[in-house]
């Protein structure tokens, strides 16, 4: 194994600052990995031609004795996060020629922290999907078994990290798109509290759910990136600074009370249920945490609630892609035909399905029966979490990340309901706006596909997530795939 294999941010920075390697060498190393593997895996849609010159700048700062949190660290970025001057297509034909005219706030902060951007990665079209198969640019394959999907919608990112073609990466999560691909590829993924990270410059899917977050090789790296990108931003009025003293107290006390989510074991892989039982034993016996079972009575409605509210927001957010304001234009004989032709050539099947579902649930005759009711259910699910975190005194809720390990390419793409059920464990936290994280927790059989463990914390409880997840990661090293 070379000293450049499997580098984390901490390790890469140590090598860079000790001048054992240069940022230029690091970038050339990753560009070579991408060249060797990307034709089979299709993780990257584009590798930036200025990666080497970004590295030169980092090396100049290092030579002068400078330091910044991510100085010289090569990152991959999901194709829905804007970087000024670069193409950003959201995995869609609609935006295949779109060039960003400004940096997303998170990208600006990463630049400020010295990071290098290697390229943009494949994703489900406009982040709608759980397998990266709805991308207009072909599916991404799971580097651990190329006959399988890497998860989605941030499947390109998960594959890029898992095939060790960058140090870390930035994804986005609306219903599970950071955490489920992280679980499928054996890496770590954080979905921050709604409002903890600015959405400015993230191409919107469902605005009351979307969040940008890190996808990394370990928990410590996720924390480093989160600390760089978090915080209130005047460009996104839904952002706020952290405000959780109680969480800090709990972390310092070191005694965590973890609630194991009660769920229907029938629809979940046997090995995933076993991994969950093993994790509960590790919490109690090795980590000395208090373990309780927790029931959230309304989360059984999460997937239904999510697939009403999200398409509703999708149908509204997609309206701007009309070839006039945004998107490639196809002219018809009339204005209406302009719209129809443009949207017909620009959008794939899943995006169309969601626009239809969304406009239906928002239509005058059905609004109360679907959209308004789902909003009420959203309230009930939020209350379930609040009760768990206050009345029941639970600090963290643990569950599997997904009901199955990475499935075969083509297995579910024609069965949307089956695909939607992928979100069963990840959607609830999004409905309630809570932070949640997936970390590796063993393999399905020896040499099998990775299994994810999912933690949900109270709002702005990221520190608690990091502390708990770091402890688990150190206690159960078998959770690492590489
Ligand atoms: N699978 C979910 C969906 O298709 C989640 C997607 C996401 O988080 N962007 O909506």
XYZ file of C-alpha atoms and ligand atoms in Angstrom:
492
model
C 0.000 0.000 0.000
C 1.478 3.362 -0.951
C 1.467 6.261 1.486
C -1.171 7.868 -0.731
C -3.699 5.038 -0.275
C -6.829 5.625 1.707
C -5.836 9.088 2.912
C -8.132 10.890 5.314
C -8.106 14.668 5.656
C -6.095 14.440 8.870
C -3.482 12.117 7.386
C -3.224 14.009 4.077
C -2.736 17.293 5.902
C -0.008 15.809 8.028
C 1.847 14.617 4.919
C 1.329 17.963 3.184
C 2.453 20.128 6.092
C 5.475 17.903 6.764
C 6.281 18.304 3.071
C 6.310 14.523 2.590
C 4.037 15.043 -0.377
C 2.901 18.091 -2.333
C -0.667 18.986 -3.235
C 0.448 18.643 -6.874
C 1.506 15.023 -6.276
C -1.713 14.292 -4.475
C -3.806 15.687 -7.323
C -1.817 13.752 -9.969
C -2.278 10.586 -7.922
C -6.077 11.020 -7.841
C -6.241 11.993 -11.502
C -4.484 8.724 -12.297
C -6.935 6.708 -10.158
C -9.811 8.445 -11.941
C -8.252 7.755 -15.339
C -7.834 4.063 -14.495
C -11.214 3.432 -12.898
C -13.751 5.977 -14.042
C -14.441 4.431 -17.439
C -15.816 1.360 -15.648
C -17.429 3.034 -12.643
C -18.723 6.347 -14.118
C -18.396 8.175 -10.807
C -17.162 11.458 -12.316
C -18.998 13.323 -15.063
C -16.134 15.774 -15.423
C -12.644 16.178 -14.081
C -11.706 19.851 -13.801
C -8.808 20.909 -15.993
C -7.646 23.434 -13.415
C -7.143 20.836 -10.623
C -3.362 20.987 -11.076
C -3.274 24.788 -10.965
C -5.428 24.786 -7.817
C -2.829 22.434 -6.305
C -0.001 24.779 -7.317
C -1.658 27.587 -5.376
C -2.024 25.366 -2.312
C 1.640 24.369 -2.582
C 2.688 28.029 -2.706
C 0.806 28.710 0.535
C 2.313 25.616 2.182
C 5.805 26.673 1.050
C 5.289 30.000 2.831
C 4.332 28.174 6.026
C 0.602 28.818 5.665
C -2.120 26.568 7.071
C -5.879 26.306 6.642
C -8.317 23.553 7.648
C -8.450 21.955 4.175
C -5.314 23.305 2.593
C -4.348 21.178 -0.422
C -7.122 18.610 0.169
C -8.633 17.297 -3.109
C -12.423 16.926 -2.943
C -15.110 15.683 -5.327
C -18.410 17.573 -5.593
C -21.879 16.364 -6.492
C -23.155 17.700 -9.800
C -25.888 19.841 -8.175
C -23.608 22.156 -6.166
C -22.482 25.279 -8.016
C -18.838 26.129 -8.586
C -18.367 29.407 -10.424
C -17.427 28.949 -14.086
C -17.972 25.176 -14.035
C -20.712 23.135 -15.663
C -23.349 21.973 -13.186
C -25.959 19.678 -14.746
C -27.754 18.047 -11.784
C -27.471 14.778 -13.730
C -29.942 16.131 -16.281
C -29.939 16.783 -20.024
C -31.851 19.936 -19.175
C -28.741 21.531 -17.664
C -25.997 19.732 -19.544
C -24.608 23.020 -20.888
C -25.320 25.133 -17.810
C -22.347 26.968 -16.334
C -22.579 28.210 -12.759
C -22.198 31.959 -12.376
C -21.416 31.902 -8.670
C -20.090 29.609 -5.943
C -22.486 27.841 -3.595
C -21.912 29.225 -0.096
C -20.528 25.826 1.012
C -18.139 25.812 -1.959
C -17.006 29.369 -1.173
C -16.238 28.284 2.390
C -14.326 25.218 1.207
C -12.300 27.386 -1.185
C -11.578 29.773 1.671
C -10.405 26.752 3.714
C -7.918 25.829 0.968
C -9.665 22.810 -0.619
C -9.008 21.684 -4.195
C -11.919 20.626 -6.430
C -11.118 17.616 -8.577
C -14.371 17.231 -10.466
C -18.130 16.799 -10.383
C -19.792 13.449 -9.846
C -22.791 11.613 -11.225
C -26.181 11.627 -9.506
C -29.815 10.733 -10.025
C -31.455 13.397 -12.183
C -32.113 16.457 -9.996
C -31.364 14.140 -7.016
C -34.521 12.080 -7.551
C -33.663 8.459 -6.985
C -31.888 5.987 -4.744
C -29.540 4.240 -7.185
C -27.980 6.869 -9.533
C -29.741 5.068 -12.378
C -32.012 8.028 -13.196
C -28.995 10.119 -14.280
C -29.154 11.254 -17.909
C -25.481 10.286 -18.184
C -25.656 6.557 -17.453
C -25.608 4.736 -14.125
C -22.676 4.770 -11.728
C -21.461 1.352 -10.616
C -20.571 0.353 -7.090
C -16.751 0.072 -6.998
C -17.022 -2.795 -4.490
C -19.112 -4.840 -6.950
C -19.709 -3.219 -10.352
C -22.830 -5.322 -10.993
C -24.505 -3.343 -8.187
C -25.668 0.244 -7.724
C -23.740 2.628 -5.457
C -27.010 3.956 -3.992
C -28.321 7.414 -4.699
C -28.821 10.086 -5.403
C -25.211 10.925 -4.415
C -23.979 7.616 -5.885
C -21.184 9.249 -7.890
C -19.759 10.785 -4.732
C -20.017 7.571 -2.721
C -18.278 5.660 -5.523
C -15.588 8.360 -5.849
C -14.779 8.130 -2.134
C -15.011 4.316 -2.022
C -12.669 3.889 -5.009
C -10.229 6.194 -3.217
C -10.163 8.777 -5.996
C -10.360 11.811 -3.673
C -9.824 12.485 0.016
C -13.438 13.409 0.748
C -16.489 14.898 -0.915
C -19.630 17.004 -0.768
C -23.083 15.540 -1.429
C -26.693 16.553 -0.844
C -29.487 14.823 1.040
C -33.219 15.339 0.591
C -34.534 11.970 1.780
C -31.402 9.915 2.252
C -29.145 10.770 -0.670
C -26.006 11.148 1.416
C -26.616 8.391 3.947
C -27.951 5.537 1.802
C -25.129 5.699 -0.811
C -22.642 6.015 2.059
C -24.065 2.780 3.489
C -23.985 1.035 0.082
C -20.340 1.947 -0.504
C -19.024 1.485 3.046
C -18.242 5.137 3.777
C -19.460 7.827 6.200
C -22.162 10.366 5.345
C -23.658 13.220 7.336
C -26.990 14.868 6.700
C -26.821 18.089 8.753
C -29.712 19.660 10.665
C -32.032 21.549 8.300
C -30.593 25.074 8.285
C -27.154 24.175 9.638
C -25.563 24.459 6.173
C -26.568 27.016 3.562
C -28.518 25.791 0.538
C -27.439 28.802 -1.476
C -26.026 27.405 -4.720
C -27.504 23.924 -4.314
C -29.847 23.182 -7.233
C -33.181 22.798 -5.457
C -35.110 19.558 -5.395
C -37.423 19.950 -2.378
C -36.469 23.122 -0.540
C -37.824 22.238 2.892
C -35.779 19.017 2.880
C -32.541 19.652 0.919
C -29.220 19.885 2.750
C -25.565 19.792 1.667
C -23.290 17.510 3.694
C -19.950 15.684 3.753
C -19.232 12.142 2.506
C -15.946 10.899 3.888
C -13.749 7.950 4.829
C -14.289 8.414 8.558
C -16.260 10.408 11.108
C -13.473 12.817 11.991
C -13.281 13.991 8.366
C -17.049 14.534 8.253
C -16.719 16.743 11.316
C -13.873 18.759 9.789
C -15.874 19.483 6.628
C -19.059 20.202 8.551
C -17.211 22.721 10.744
C -16.022 24.506 7.592
C -19.356 24.656 5.747
C -21.850 25.210 8.590
C -23.302 28.487 9.815
C -25.813 31.193 9.165
C -25.771 32.667 5.691
C -27.566 35.809 4.636
C -28.171 34.199 1.226
C -30.345 31.472 2.811
C -32.855 32.737 5.330
C -33.509 29.226 6.658
C -29.971 28.943 8.054
C -29.029 29.342 11.690
C -25.941 29.017 13.843
C -25.649 26.122 16.264
C -27.428 26.645 19.528
C -27.314 23.545 21.638
C -25.697 23.728 25.000
C -27.528 20.647 26.317
C -26.001 18.485 23.633
C -22.554 19.662 24.649
C -23.212 18.763 28.259
C -24.286 15.277 27.280
C -21.208 14.713 25.143
C -18.975 15.874 27.965
C -20.736 13.596 30.438
C -19.908 10.758 28.055
C -22.949 8.719 29.049
C -25.201 8.522 26.063
C -28.709 7.125 26.135
C -29.349 5.549 22.794
C -32.773 4.467 21.595
C -32.841 1.493 19.257
C -35.650 2.160 16.810
C -38.414 -0.428 16.823
C -39.057 -1.379 13.207
C -40.673 -4.131 11.183
C -37.874 -6.649 10.697
C -39.693 -8.447 7.898
C -38.875 -6.057 5.091
C -35.204 -5.852 6.082
C -32.273 -8.139 5.125
C -31.587 -10.723 7.822
C -27.914 -9.705 8.034
C -28.920 -6.062 8.509
C -31.165 -7.012 11.441
C -28.274 -9.012 12.885
C -25.868 -6.106 12.418
C -28.323 -3.900 14.311
C -28.474 -6.381 17.190
C -24.696 -6.569 17.247
C -24.461 -2.764 17.287
C -26.864 -2.593 20.252
C -24.608 -5.023 22.163
C -21.551 -2.927 21.332
C -23.323 0.215 22.614
C -24.192 -1.467 25.916
C -21.237 -3.736 26.569
C -18.260 -2.001 24.979
C -19.237 1.645 25.059
C -21.175 1.601 28.318
C -24.118 3.506 26.856
C -27.603 3.173 28.191
C -29.672 1.318 25.614
C -33.454 1.426 25.347
C -35.934 0.461 22.683
C -37.808 3.409 21.215
C -41.024 3.434 19.267
C -41.961 6.342 17.027
C -45.588 5.523 16.277
C -46.018 7.744 13.238
C -42.840 7.044 11.332
C -44.553 4.212 9.499
C -46.153 7.017 7.476
C -42.792 8.610 6.614
C -42.396 7.230 3.098
C -45.986 8.116 2.130
C -45.691 11.559 3.693
C -42.312 12.160 2.000
C -43.604 11.101 -1.436
C -46.433 13.620 -1.231
C -44.534 16.608 0.149
C -41.357 16.145 -1.886
C -43.035 15.833 -5.318
C -45.173 18.871 -4.425
C -42.036 20.928 -3.831
C -40.338 19.306 -6.835
C -43.168 20.304 -9.168
C -42.763 23.906 -8.096
C -38.933 23.921 -8.188
C -38.847 22.339 -11.653
C -41.024 25.103 -13.122
C -37.981 27.311 -13.743
C -36.590 24.804 -16.267
C -38.538 26.043 -19.229
C -35.716 26.772 -21.676
C -36.257 30.488 -21.184
C -35.160 31.076 -17.625
C -33.060 27.914 -17.283
C -32.344 24.837 -19.336
C -31.747 23.972 -22.952
C -34.437 25.285 -25.280
C -36.365 23.438 -27.982
C -38.575 25.625 -30.083
C -42.152 24.661 -30.971
C -44.810 26.367 -33.093
C -46.425 28.176 -30.149
C -45.298 29.299 -26.707
C -47.046 26.331 -25.085
C -45.309 24.007 -27.518
C -41.968 25.674 -26.640
C -42.509 24.650 -23.031
C -43.681 21.170 -23.902
C -40.874 20.369 -26.297
C -38.222 21.842 -24.009
C -39.390 19.832 -21.035
C -39.834 16.711 -23.119
C -36.229 16.679 -24.318
C -34.815 17.939 -21.013
C -36.441 15.765 -18.351
C -36.184 12.012 -17.751
C -38.918 9.649 -16.539
C -38.487 10.024 -12.783
C -38.519 13.819 -12.898
C -41.693 13.738 -15.016
C -43.311 11.262 -12.628
C -42.627 13.562 -9.666
C -43.902 16.660 -11.472
C -47.129 14.797 -12.243
C -47.485 13.511 -8.672
C -46.651 16.921 -7.257
C -49.070 18.915 -9.389
C -51.756 16.321 -8.625
C -51.401 16.549 -4.823
C -51.379 20.345 -5.045
C -54.379 20.591 -7.376
C -57.516 22.330 -6.042
C -59.584 19.139 -5.758
C -56.950 17.053 -3.986
C -54.937 19.560 -1.961
C -56.719 18.840 1.329
C -56.810 15.100 0.843
C -53.079 14.799 0.113
C -50.830 17.834 0.578
C -52.549 19.327 3.623
C -52.885 15.918 5.253
C -49.219 15.083 4.643
C -48.228 18.380 6.272
C -50.204 17.323 9.349
C -48.458 13.958 9.353
C -45.150 15.824 9.105
C -46.133 17.579 12.333
C -46.916 14.267 14.032
C -43.605 12.737 13.011
C -41.768 15.792 14.347
C -43.627 15.406 17.626
C -42.645 11.730 17.859
C -38.985 12.718 17.664
C -39.437 15.576 20.128
C -41.047 13.252 22.643
C -38.267 10.717 22.224
C -35.589 13.343 22.774
C -37.300 15.069 25.703
C -39.808 12.905 27.593
C -38.013 9.609 26.988
C -34.634 11.253 27.537
C -33.077 9.651 24.464
C -29.906 11.330 23.123
C -29.607 9.447 19.858
C -31.777 7.082 17.860
C -30.080 4.153 16.130
C -31.448 2.136 13.211
C -30.211 0.524 10.015
C -29.535 3.037 7.200
C -31.355 1.049 4.558
C -33.439 -2.119 4.434
C -31.059 -3.852 2.012
C -27.442 -3.698 0.937
C -26.533 -2.407 -2.540
C -28.833 -4.097 -5.040
C -28.161 -5.111 -8.637
C -28.212 -2.523 -11.411
C -31.589 -2.718 -13.174
C -33.281 -4.599 -10.324
C -35.576 -1.797 -9.150
C -35.469 0.965 -11.737
C -38.810 -0.082 -13.222
C -40.464 -0.463 -9.826
C -40.659 3.054 -8.342
C -42.485 1.938 -5.193
C -39.735 -0.513 -4.356
C -37.175 2.207 -5.017
C -39.066 4.640 -2.755
C -38.992 2.110 0.102
C -35.215 2.520 0.150
C -35.873 5.720 2.128
C -37.727 4.043 4.969
C -34.996 4.673 7.566
C -33.557 7.895 6.140
C -36.690 9.937 5.309
C -37.977 10.348 8.921
C -35.054 12.562 10.030
C -35.609 14.764 6.962
C -39.308 15.135 7.638
C -38.368 16.400 11.105
C -35.363 18.474 9.913
C -32.946 16.547 12.145
C -29.255 15.702 11.732
C -28.469 12.071 10.930
C -25.445 10.093 9.945
C -24.589 6.744 8.397
C -21.412 4.896 9.308
C -20.170 1.460 8.228
C -21.228 -1.406 10.471
C -19.948 -4.620 8.959
C -20.540 -6.578 5.784
C -23.317 -8.835 4.550
C -21.506 -12.143 4.869
C -17.765 -12.462 4.499
C -16.479 -10.245 1.710
C -20.073 -9.117 1.116
C -21.529 -5.665 0.594
C -21.328 -3.033 3.351
C -24.080 -2.441 5.918
C -24.781 1.024 7.348
C -25.658 2.063 10.899
C -27.802 5.173 11.166
C -27.886 7.666 14.046
C -30.398 10.514 14.381
C -29.829 13.349 16.878
C -31.877 16.317 18.101
C -31.692 19.489 15.984
C -28.167 20.934 15.946
C -26.904 17.834 17.737
C -24.134 17.183 15.196
C -21.443 17.192 17.901
C -23.240 14.394 19.677
C -23.465 12.436 16.424
C -19.731 12.869 15.803
C -18.711 11.875 19.322
C -20.935 8.804 19.366
C -20.047 7.724 15.833
C -16.304 8.155 16.492
C -16.563 5.939 19.565
C -18.441 3.270 17.647
C -15.998 3.455 14.735
C -13.009 3.014 17.053
C -14.610 0.178 19.003
C -15.754 -1.776 15.989
C -12.914 -1.525 13.489
C -14.506 -4.353 11.514
C -16.826 -1.640 10.320
C -14.148 -0.342 7.966
C -14.065 -1.881 4.509
C -10.582 -0.807 3.500
N -34.437 8.472 -2.654
C -35.009 9.721 -2.261
C -35.781 10.336 -3.391
O -35.686 9.839 -4.472
C -33.973 10.646 -1.715
C -33.316 11.494 -2.712
C -32.445 12.540 -2.105
O -32.186 12.536 -0.911
N -32.049 13.496 -2.936
O -36.467 11.305 -3.196
